[in-house]
Short mmCIF file of C-alpha atoms and ligand atoms in Angstrom, two decimals:
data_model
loop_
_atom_site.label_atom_id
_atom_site.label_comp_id
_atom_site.label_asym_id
_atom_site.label_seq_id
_atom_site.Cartn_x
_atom_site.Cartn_y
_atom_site.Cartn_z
CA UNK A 1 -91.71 91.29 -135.48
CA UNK A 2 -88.78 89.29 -133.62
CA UNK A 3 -88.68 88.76 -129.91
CA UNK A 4 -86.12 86.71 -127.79
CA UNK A 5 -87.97 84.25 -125.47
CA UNK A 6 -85.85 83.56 -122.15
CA UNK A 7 -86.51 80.44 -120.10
CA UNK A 8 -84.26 81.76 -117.06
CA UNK A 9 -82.25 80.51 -114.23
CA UNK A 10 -79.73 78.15 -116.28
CA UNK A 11 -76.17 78.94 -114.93
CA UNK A 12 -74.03 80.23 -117.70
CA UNK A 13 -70.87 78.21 -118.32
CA UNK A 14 -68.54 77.28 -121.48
CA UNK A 15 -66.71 79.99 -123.09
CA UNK A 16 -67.65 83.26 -125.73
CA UNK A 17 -65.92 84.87 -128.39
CA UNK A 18 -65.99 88.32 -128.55
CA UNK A 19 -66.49 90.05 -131.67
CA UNK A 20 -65.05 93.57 -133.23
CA UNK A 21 -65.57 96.69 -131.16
CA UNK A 22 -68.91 98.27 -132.80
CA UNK A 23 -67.71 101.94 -132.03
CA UNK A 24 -64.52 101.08 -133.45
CA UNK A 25 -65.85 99.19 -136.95
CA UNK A 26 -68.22 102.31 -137.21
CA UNK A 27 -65.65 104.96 -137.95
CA UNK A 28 -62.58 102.85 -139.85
CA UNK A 29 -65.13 101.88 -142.09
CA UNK A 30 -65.69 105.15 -143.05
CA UNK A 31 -62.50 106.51 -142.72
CA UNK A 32 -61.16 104.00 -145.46
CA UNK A 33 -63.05 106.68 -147.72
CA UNK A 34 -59.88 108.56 -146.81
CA UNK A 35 -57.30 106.50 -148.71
CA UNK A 36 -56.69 106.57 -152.18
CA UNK A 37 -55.96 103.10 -152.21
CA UNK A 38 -57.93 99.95 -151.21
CA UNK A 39 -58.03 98.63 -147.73
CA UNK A 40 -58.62 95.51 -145.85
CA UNK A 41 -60.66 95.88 -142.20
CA UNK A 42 -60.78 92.34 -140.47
CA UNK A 43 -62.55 91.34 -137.31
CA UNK A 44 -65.90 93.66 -138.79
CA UNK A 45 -68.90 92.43 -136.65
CA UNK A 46 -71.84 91.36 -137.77
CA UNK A 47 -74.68 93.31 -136.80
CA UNK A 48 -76.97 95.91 -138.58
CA UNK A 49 -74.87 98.83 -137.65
CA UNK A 50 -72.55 97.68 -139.84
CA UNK A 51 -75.21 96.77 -142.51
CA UNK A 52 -75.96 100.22 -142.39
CA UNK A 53 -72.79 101.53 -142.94
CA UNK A 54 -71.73 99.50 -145.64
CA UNK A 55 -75.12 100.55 -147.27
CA UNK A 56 -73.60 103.92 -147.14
CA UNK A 57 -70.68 103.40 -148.17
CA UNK A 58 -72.37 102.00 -151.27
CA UNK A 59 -74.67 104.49 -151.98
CA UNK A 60 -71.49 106.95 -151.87
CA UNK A 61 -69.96 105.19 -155.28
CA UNK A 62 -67.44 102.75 -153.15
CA UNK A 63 -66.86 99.37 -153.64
CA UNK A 64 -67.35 97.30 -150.79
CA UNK A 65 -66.81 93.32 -151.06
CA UNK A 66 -67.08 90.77 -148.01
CA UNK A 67 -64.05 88.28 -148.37
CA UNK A 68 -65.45 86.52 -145.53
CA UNK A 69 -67.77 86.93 -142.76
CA UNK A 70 -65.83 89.44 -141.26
CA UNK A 71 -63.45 90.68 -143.38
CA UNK A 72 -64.27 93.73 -145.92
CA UNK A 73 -62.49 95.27 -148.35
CA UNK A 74 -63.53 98.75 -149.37
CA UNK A 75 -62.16 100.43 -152.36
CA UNK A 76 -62.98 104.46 -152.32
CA UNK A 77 -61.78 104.83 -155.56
CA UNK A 78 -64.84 105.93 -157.25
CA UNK A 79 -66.83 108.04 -154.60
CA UNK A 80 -69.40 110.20 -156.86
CA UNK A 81 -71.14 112.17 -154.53
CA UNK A 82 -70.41 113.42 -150.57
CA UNK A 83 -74.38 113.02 -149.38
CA UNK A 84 -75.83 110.71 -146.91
CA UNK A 85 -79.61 110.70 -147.16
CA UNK A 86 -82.55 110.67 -144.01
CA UNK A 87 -83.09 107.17 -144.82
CA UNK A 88 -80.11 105.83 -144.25
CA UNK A 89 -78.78 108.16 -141.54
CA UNK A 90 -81.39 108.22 -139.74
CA UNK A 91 -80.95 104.84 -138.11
CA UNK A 92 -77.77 104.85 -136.62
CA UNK A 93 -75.73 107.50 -134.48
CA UNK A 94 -72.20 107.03 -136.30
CA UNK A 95 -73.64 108.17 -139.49
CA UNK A 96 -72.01 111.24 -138.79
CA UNK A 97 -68.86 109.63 -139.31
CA UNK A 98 -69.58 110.44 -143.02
CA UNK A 99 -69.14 114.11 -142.05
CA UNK A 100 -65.19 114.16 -140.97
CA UNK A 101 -64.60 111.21 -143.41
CA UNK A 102 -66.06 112.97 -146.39
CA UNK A 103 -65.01 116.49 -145.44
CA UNK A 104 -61.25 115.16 -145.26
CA UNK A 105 -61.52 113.22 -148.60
CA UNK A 106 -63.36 115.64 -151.16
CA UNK A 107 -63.55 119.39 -148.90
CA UNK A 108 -67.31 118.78 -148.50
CA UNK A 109 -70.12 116.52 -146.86
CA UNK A 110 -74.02 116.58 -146.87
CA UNK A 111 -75.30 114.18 -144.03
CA UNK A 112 -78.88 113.98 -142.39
CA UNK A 113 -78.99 114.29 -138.82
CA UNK A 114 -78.34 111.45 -137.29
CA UNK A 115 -80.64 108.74 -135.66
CA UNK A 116 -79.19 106.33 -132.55
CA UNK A 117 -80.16 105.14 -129.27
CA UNK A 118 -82.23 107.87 -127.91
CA UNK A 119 -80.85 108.77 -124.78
CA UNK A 120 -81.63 112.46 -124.27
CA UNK A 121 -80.31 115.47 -125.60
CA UNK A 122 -77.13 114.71 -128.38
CA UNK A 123 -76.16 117.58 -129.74
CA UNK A 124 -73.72 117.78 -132.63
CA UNK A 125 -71.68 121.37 -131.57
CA UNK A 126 -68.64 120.05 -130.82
CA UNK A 127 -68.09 118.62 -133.87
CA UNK A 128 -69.13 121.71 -135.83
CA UNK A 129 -66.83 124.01 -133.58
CA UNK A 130 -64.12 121.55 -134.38
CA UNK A 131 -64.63 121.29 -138.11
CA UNK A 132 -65.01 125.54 -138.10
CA UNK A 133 -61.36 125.94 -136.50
CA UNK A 134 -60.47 123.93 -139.00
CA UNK A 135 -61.67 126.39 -141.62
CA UNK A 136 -65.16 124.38 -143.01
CA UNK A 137 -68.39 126.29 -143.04
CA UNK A 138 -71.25 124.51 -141.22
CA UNK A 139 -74.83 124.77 -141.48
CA UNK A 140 -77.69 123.05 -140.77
CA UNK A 141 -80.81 122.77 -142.39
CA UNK A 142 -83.65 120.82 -143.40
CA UNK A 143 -82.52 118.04 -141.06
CA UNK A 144 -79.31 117.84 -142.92
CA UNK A 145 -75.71 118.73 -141.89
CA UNK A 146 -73.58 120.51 -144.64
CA UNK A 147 -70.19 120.99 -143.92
CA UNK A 148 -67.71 122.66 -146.63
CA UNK A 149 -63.85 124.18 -147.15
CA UNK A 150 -61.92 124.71 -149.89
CA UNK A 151 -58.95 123.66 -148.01
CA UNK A 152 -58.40 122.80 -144.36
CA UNK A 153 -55.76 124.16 -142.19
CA UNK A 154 -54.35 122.76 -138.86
CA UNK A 155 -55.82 124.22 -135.86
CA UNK A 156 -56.03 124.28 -132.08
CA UNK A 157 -59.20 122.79 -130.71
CA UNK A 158 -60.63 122.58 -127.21
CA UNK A 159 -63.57 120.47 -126.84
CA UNK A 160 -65.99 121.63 -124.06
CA UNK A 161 -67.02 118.40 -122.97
CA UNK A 162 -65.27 114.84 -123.89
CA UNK A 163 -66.97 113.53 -126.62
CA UNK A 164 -65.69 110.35 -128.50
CA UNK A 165 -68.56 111.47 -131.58
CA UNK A 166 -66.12 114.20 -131.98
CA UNK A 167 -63.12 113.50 -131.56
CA UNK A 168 -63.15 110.84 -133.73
CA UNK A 169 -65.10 113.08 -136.57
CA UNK A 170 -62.39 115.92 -136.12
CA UNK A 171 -59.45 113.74 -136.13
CA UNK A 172 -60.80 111.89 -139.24
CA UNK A 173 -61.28 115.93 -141.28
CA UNK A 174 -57.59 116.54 -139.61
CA UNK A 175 -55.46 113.66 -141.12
CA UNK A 176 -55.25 115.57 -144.77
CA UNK A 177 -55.45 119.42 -143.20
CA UNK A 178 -52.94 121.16 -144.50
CA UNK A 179 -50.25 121.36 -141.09
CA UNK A 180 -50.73 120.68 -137.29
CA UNK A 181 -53.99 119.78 -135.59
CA UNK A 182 -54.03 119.80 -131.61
CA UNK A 183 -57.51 118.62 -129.61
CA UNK A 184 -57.51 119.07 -126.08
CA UNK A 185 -59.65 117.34 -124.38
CA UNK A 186 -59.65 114.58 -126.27
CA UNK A 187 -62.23 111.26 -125.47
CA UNK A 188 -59.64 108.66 -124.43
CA UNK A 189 -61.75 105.71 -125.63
CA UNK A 190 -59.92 102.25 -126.95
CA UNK A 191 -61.46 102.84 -130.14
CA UNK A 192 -60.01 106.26 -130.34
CA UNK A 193 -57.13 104.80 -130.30
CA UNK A 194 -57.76 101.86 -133.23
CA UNK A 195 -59.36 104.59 -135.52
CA UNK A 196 -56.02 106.29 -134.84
CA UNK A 197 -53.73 103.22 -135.33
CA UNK A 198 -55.79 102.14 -138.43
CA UNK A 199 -55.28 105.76 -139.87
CA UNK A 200 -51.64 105.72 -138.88
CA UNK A 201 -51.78 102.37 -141.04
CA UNK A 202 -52.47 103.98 -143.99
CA UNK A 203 -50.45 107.10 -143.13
CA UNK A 204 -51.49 109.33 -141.47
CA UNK A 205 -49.02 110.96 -138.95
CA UNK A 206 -51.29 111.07 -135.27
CA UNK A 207 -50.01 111.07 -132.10
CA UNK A 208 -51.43 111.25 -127.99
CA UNK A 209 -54.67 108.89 -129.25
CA UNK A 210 -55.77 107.30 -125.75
CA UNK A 211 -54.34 110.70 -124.05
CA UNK A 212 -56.36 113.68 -123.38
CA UNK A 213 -54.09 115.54 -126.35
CA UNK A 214 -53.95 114.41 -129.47
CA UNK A 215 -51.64 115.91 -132.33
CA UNK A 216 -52.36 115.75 -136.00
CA UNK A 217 -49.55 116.54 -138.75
CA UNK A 218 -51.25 116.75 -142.26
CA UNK A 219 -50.55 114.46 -144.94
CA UNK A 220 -50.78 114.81 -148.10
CA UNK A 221 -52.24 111.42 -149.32
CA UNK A 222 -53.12 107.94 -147.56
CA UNK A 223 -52.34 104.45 -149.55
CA UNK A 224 -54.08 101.73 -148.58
CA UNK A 225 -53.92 99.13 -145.36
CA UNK A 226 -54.69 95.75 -144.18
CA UNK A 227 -56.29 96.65 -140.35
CA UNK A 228 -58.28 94.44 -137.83
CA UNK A 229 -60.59 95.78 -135.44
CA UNK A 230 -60.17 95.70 -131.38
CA UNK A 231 -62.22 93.12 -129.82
CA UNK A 232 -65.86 94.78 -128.61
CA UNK A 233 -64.86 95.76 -125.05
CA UNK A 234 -68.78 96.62 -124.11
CA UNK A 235 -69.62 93.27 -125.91
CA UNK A 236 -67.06 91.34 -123.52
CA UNK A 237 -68.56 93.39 -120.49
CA UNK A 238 -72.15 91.92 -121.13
CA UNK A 239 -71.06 88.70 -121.06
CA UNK A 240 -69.22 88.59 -117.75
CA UNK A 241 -71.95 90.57 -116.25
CA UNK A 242 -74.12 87.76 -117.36
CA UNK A 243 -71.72 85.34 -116.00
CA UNK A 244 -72.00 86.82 -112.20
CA UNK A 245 -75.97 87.17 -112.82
CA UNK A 246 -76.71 83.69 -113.20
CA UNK A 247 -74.14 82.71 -111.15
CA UNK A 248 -72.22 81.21 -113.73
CA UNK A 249 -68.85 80.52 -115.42
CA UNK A 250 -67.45 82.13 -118.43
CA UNK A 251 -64.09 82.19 -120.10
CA UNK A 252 -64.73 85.15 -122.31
CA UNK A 253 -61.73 85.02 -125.05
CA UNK A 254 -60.65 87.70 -127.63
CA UNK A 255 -60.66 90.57 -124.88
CA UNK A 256 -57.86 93.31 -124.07
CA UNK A 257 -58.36 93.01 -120.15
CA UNK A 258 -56.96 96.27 -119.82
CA UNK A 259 -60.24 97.64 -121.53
CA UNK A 260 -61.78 95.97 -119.11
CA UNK A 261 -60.60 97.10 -115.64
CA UNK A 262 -63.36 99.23 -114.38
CA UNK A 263 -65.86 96.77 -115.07
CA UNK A 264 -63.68 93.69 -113.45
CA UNK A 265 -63.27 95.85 -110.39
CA UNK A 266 -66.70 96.90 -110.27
CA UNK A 267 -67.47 92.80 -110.63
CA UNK A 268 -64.77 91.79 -107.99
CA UNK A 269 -66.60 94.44 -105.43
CA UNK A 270 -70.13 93.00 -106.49
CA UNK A 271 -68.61 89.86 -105.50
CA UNK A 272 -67.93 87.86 -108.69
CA UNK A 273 -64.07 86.68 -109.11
CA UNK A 274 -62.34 87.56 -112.20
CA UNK A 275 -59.60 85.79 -113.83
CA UNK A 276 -57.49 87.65 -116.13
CA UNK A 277 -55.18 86.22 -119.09
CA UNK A 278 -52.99 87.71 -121.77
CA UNK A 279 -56.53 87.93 -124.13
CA UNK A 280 -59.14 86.30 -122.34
CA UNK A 281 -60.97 86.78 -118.83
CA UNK A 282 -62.68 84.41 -116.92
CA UNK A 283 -65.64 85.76 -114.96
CA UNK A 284 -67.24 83.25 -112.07
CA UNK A 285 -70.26 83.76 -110.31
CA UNK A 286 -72.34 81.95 -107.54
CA UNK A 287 -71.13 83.43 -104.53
CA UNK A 288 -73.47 85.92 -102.54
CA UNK A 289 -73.85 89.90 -104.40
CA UNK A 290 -73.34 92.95 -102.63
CA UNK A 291 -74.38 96.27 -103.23
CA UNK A 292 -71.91 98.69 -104.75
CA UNK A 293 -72.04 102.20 -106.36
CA UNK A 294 -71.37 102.92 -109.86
CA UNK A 295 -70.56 106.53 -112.13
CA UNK A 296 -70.09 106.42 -115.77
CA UNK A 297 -67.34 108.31 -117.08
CA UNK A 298 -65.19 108.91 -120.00
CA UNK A 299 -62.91 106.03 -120.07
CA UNK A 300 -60.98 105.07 -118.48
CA UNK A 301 -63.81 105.08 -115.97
CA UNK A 302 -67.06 102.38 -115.58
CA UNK A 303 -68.53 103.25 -119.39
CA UNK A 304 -72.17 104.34 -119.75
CA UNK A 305 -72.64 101.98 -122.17
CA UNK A 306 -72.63 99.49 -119.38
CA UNK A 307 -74.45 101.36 -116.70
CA UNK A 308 -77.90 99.07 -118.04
CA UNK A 309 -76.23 95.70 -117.31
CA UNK A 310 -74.57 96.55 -114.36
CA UNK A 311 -77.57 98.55 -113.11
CA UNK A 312 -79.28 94.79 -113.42
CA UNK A 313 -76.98 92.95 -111.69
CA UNK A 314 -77.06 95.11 -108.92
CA UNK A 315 -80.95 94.27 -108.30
CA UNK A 316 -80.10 90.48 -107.85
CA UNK A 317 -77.45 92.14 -104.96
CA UNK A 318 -78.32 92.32 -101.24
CA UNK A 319 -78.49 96.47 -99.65
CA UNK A 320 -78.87 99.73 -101.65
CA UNK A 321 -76.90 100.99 -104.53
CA UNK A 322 -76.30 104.31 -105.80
CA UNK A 323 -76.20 103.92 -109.86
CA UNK A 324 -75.05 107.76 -111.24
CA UNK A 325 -74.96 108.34 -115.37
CA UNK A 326 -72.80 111.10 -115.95
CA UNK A 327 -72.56 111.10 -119.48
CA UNK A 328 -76.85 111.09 -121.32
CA UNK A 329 -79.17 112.94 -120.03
CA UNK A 330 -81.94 110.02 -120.04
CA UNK A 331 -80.60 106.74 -119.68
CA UNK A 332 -82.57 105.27 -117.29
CA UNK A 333 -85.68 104.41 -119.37
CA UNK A 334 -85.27 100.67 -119.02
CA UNK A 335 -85.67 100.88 -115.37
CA UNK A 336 -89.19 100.93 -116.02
CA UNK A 337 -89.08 97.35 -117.79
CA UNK A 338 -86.64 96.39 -114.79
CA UNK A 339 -89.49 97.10 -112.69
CA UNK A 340 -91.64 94.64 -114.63
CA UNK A 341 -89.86 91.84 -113.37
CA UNK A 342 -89.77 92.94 -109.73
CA UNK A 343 -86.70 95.35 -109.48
CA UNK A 344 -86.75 98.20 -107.05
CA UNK A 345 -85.36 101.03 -108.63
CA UNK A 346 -86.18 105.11 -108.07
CA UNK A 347 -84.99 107.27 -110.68
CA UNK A 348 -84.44 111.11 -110.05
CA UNK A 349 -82.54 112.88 -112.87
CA UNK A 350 -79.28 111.26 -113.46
CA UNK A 351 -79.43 108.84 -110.26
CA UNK A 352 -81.07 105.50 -109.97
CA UNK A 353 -80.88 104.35 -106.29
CA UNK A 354 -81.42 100.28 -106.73
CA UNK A 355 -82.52 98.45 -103.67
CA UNK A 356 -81.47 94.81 -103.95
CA UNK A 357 -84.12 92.53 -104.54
CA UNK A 358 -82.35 89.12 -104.57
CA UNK A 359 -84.09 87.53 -107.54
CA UNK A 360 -86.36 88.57 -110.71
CA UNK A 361 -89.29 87.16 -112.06
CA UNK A 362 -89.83 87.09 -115.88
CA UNK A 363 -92.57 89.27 -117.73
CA UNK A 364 -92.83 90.56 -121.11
CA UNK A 365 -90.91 93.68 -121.73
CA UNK A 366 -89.74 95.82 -124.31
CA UNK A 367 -85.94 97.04 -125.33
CA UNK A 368 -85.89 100.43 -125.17
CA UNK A 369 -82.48 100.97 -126.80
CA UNK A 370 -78.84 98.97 -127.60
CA UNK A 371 -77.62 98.49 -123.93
CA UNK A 372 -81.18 98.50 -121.91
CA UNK A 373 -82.00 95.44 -124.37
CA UNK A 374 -78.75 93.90 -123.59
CA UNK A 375 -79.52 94.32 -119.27
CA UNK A 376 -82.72 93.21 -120.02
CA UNK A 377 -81.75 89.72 -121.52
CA UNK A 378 -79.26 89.49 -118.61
CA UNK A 379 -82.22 89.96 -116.42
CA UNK A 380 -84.36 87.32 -118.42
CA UNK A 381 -81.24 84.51 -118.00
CA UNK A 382 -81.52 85.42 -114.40
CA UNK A 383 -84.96 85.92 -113.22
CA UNK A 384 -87.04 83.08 -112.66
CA UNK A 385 -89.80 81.97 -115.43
CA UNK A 386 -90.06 83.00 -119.01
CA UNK A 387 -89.31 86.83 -120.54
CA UNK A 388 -90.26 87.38 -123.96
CA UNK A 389 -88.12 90.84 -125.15
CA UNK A 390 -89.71 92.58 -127.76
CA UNK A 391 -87.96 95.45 -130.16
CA UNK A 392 -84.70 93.11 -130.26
CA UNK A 393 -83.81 95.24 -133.43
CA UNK A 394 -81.78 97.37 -130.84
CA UNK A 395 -79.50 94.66 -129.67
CA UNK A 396 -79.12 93.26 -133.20
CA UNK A 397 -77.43 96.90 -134.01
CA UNK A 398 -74.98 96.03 -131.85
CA UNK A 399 -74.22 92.36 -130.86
CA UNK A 400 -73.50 89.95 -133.07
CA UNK A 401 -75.29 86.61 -132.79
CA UNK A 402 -76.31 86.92 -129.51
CA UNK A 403 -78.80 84.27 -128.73
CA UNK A 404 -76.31 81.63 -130.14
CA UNK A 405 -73.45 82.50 -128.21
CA UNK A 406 -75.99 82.78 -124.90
CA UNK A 407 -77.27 79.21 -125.92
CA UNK A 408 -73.67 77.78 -126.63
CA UNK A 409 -72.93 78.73 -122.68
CA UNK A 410 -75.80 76.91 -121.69
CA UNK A 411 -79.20 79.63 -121.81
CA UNK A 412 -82.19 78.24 -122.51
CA UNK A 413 -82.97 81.32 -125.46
CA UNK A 414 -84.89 81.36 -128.57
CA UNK A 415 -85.51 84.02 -131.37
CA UNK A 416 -89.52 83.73 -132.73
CA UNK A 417 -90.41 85.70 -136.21
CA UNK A 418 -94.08 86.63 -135.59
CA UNK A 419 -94.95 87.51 -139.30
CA UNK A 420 -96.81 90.74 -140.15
CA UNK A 421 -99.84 89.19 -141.18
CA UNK A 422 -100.50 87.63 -138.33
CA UNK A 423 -99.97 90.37 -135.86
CA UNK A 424 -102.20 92.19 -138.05
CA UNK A 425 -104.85 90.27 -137.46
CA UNK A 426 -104.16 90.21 -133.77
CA UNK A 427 -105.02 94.08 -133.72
C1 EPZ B 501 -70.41 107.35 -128.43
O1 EPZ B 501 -71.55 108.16 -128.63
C2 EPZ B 501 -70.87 105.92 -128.56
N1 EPZ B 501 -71.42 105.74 -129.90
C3 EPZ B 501 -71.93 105.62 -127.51
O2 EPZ B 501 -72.24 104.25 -127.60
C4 EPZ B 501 -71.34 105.89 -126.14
O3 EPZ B 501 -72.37 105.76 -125.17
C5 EPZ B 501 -70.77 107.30 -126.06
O4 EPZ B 501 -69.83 107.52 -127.14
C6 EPZ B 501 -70.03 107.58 -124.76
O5 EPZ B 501 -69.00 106.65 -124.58
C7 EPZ B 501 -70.57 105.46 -130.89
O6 EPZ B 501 -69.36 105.35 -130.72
C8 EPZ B 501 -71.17 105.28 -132.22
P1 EPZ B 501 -70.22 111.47 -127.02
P2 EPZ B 501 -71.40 109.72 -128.91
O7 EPZ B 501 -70.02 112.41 -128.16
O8 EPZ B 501 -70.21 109.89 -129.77
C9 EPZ B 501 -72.22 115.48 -125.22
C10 EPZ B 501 -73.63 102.37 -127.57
O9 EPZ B 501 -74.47 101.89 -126.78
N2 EPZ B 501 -71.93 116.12 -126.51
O10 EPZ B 501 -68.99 110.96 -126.32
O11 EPZ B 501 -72.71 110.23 -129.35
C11 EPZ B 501 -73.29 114.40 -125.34
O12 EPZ B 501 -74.59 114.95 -125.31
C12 EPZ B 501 -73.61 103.83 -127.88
O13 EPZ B 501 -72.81 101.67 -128.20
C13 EPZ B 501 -72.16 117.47 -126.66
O14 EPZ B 501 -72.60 118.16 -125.74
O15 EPZ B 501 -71.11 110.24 -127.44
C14 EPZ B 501 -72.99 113.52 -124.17
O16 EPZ B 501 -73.56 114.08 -123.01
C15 EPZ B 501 -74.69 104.60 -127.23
N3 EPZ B 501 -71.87 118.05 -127.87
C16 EPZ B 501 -71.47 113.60 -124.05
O17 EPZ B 501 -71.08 114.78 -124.78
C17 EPZ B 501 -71.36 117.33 -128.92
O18 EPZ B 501 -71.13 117.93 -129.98
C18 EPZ B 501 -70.72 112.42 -124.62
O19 EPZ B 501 -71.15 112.18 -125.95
C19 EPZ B 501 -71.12 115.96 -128.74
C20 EPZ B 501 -71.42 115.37 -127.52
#
């Protein structure tokens, strides 16, 4: 078992690197199944997700080489079969990528159900309503997804909720469908838009990505493409939340500050001042916190996948702040570990009202998915005394090298192995 252990209360200072979007590397890498060519994805991150999902990709028949820490080239040349298998889906959400990818490549996909951050209910509907209108059968059974057509035809789709896990799957079985694909309703995230632009690369003739209508014209065939990934945009967030929790001073470089707006205004009202530049943002703390209210939305509103961090911050601020999640049913479990370290946080439903506490105190405490890890090491670097964060596996599916780029900006952070054997004999 691996745990971080956080000494807290350094001030943060120096500057960060952001890595490639996550939610971005997790469909172009499958969607390179789509080309009958080679391709080239830079800027890949480093973290398990994408471990996983080149371990897919393998045990599909491609060819996947790393020509350099994060750089892949994946050759799709010699796909033998369309299944993805429990054991590897079941780890990670965007396994279901497989389905659109493999659906618009061969005209069939077999893929468990999908694993992921549990955060209440996920169902997979709209993705099954969009690949029906686009003439495949779907059923489900045995905990697998099968999805089959002998040919796909253009079609008008209208998702009932926004859903990027869609959008992205549909768009993906659209590309080679035989005429004109319309969603409505389309998730508006940035990485719709680089799955979009990296198909485009190879292609494919899309139009409206980052609008709420997108229009697909089949194409026969894709050739290959040399693509990099869009910087992590949730990745960037956590930093300069960080940055205004322990007061400190970040220039946090490889951004696209317009990804980034409703979290700097959200930071400016908490009472942090942000700096932006053509690809980097600087994010200074210090100054006293105020309370403020936050509501996820679809971009381009405050994301849920920041509502943990932010949620954090806002117990080191002085009144009462409404937190709302609009978009998972239950993603408020880490408020229970908040409370660990002396937050003051009521839950009911989908609403967290956070009463400002001024300062945290460190305690052992458990990540309970990606994003609650993430707030809790932000509460660790800010709370007084030492936290030790177990189930770190969560975090390491999603941020790449975290403890080193925390300890380049000045945290006092460690990673300990405890090995089996010994926690064995500890029970
Ligand atoms: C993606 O999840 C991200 N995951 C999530 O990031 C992110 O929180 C979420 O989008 C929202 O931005 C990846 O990109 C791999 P959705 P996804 O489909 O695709 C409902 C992180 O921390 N819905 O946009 O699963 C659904 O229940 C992760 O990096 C249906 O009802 O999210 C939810 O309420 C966590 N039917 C809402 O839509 C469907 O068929 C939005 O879900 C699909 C979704």
């Amino acid at each position: 078992m691996e745990k971080y252990i956080i000494k807290g209360g350094n001030r943060l200072h120096g500057e960060v690197t952001i890595s490639g979007a996550k939610n971005a590397a997790v469909a172009i890498l499958p969607a390179a199944l789509l080309s009958d060519e080679p391709c080239i994805i830079e800027n890949v991150p480093n973290i398990s997700d994408i471990d996983i999902t080149i371990k897919i990709l393998l045990s599909l028949g491609a060819e996947v080489k790393m020509l350099d820490k994060s750089t892949l080239r994946i050759d799709p040349r010699r796909i033998r079969t369309p299944v993805v298998e429990y054991d590897l889906a079941k780890n990670m959400r965007a396994s279901y990528y497989f389905l659109g990818a493999l659906l618009g490549k061969v005209g069939r996909a077999r893929v468990s159900m999908p694993g992921g951050c549990d955060l209440g209910a996920r169902p997979v509907d709209q993705h099954l309503k969009g690949f029906n209108s686009l003439g495949a059968e779907c059923a489900v059974d045995h905990g697998m997804i099968h999805v089959q057509a002998d040919r796909l035809v253009g079609a008008h789709i209208y998702f009932d909720v926004v859903t990027v896990g869609a959008t992205i799957n549909v768009m993906m079985a659209a590309v080679k469908a035989d005429g004109l694909t319309v969603i409505e309703n389309a998730a508006k995230e940035p990485h719709i838009v680089d799955l979009a632009n990296f198909l485009n690369s190879m292609g494919a003739d899309i139009m409206g990505a980052g609008t709420d209508v997108i229009k697909i014209r089949g194409v026969k065939a894709l050739h290959g493409a040399h693509y990099s990934i869009i910087p992590d945009q949730i990745e960037a967030g956590t930093f300069m939340v960080a940055a205004a929790a322990t007061g400190g001073d970040i220039l946090v470089r490889n951004v696209i500050p317009k990804h980034l707006e409703s979290i700097t205004v959200k930071l400016q009202k908490i009472g942090a001042y942000v700096e932006e530049f053509d690809d980097s943002i600087r994010v200074t703390g210090g100054g006293p916190l105020v309370k403020a209210n936050v509501k996820t939305m679809p971009h381009p509103g405050f994301p849920t996948d920041m509502q943990p961090q932010i949620t954090t911050l806002l117990t080191l601020a002085e009144g009462t702040s409404i937190v709302t999640e609009s978009i998972f049913d239950n993603r408020f479990k880490y408020v229970d570990e908040l409370r660990r370290m002396g937050a003051d946080i009521s839950v009911d439903g989908r609403v967290a009202v956070v009463e400002g506490v001024g300062r945290l105190m460190g305690a052992p405490v458990k990540a309970t998915d990606l994003r609650a890890g993430a707030a809790l090491v932000i509460a660790g670097l800010a709370a007084s005394g030492i936290t030790e964060i177990e189930e770190i596996h969560h975090i390491e599916r999603g941020y790449e090298d975290m403890e080193k780029k925390l300890r380049a900006l000045g945290a006092d952070m460690k990673k300990i192995s405890i090995p089996e054997s010994v926690l064995a004999q500890a029970l």
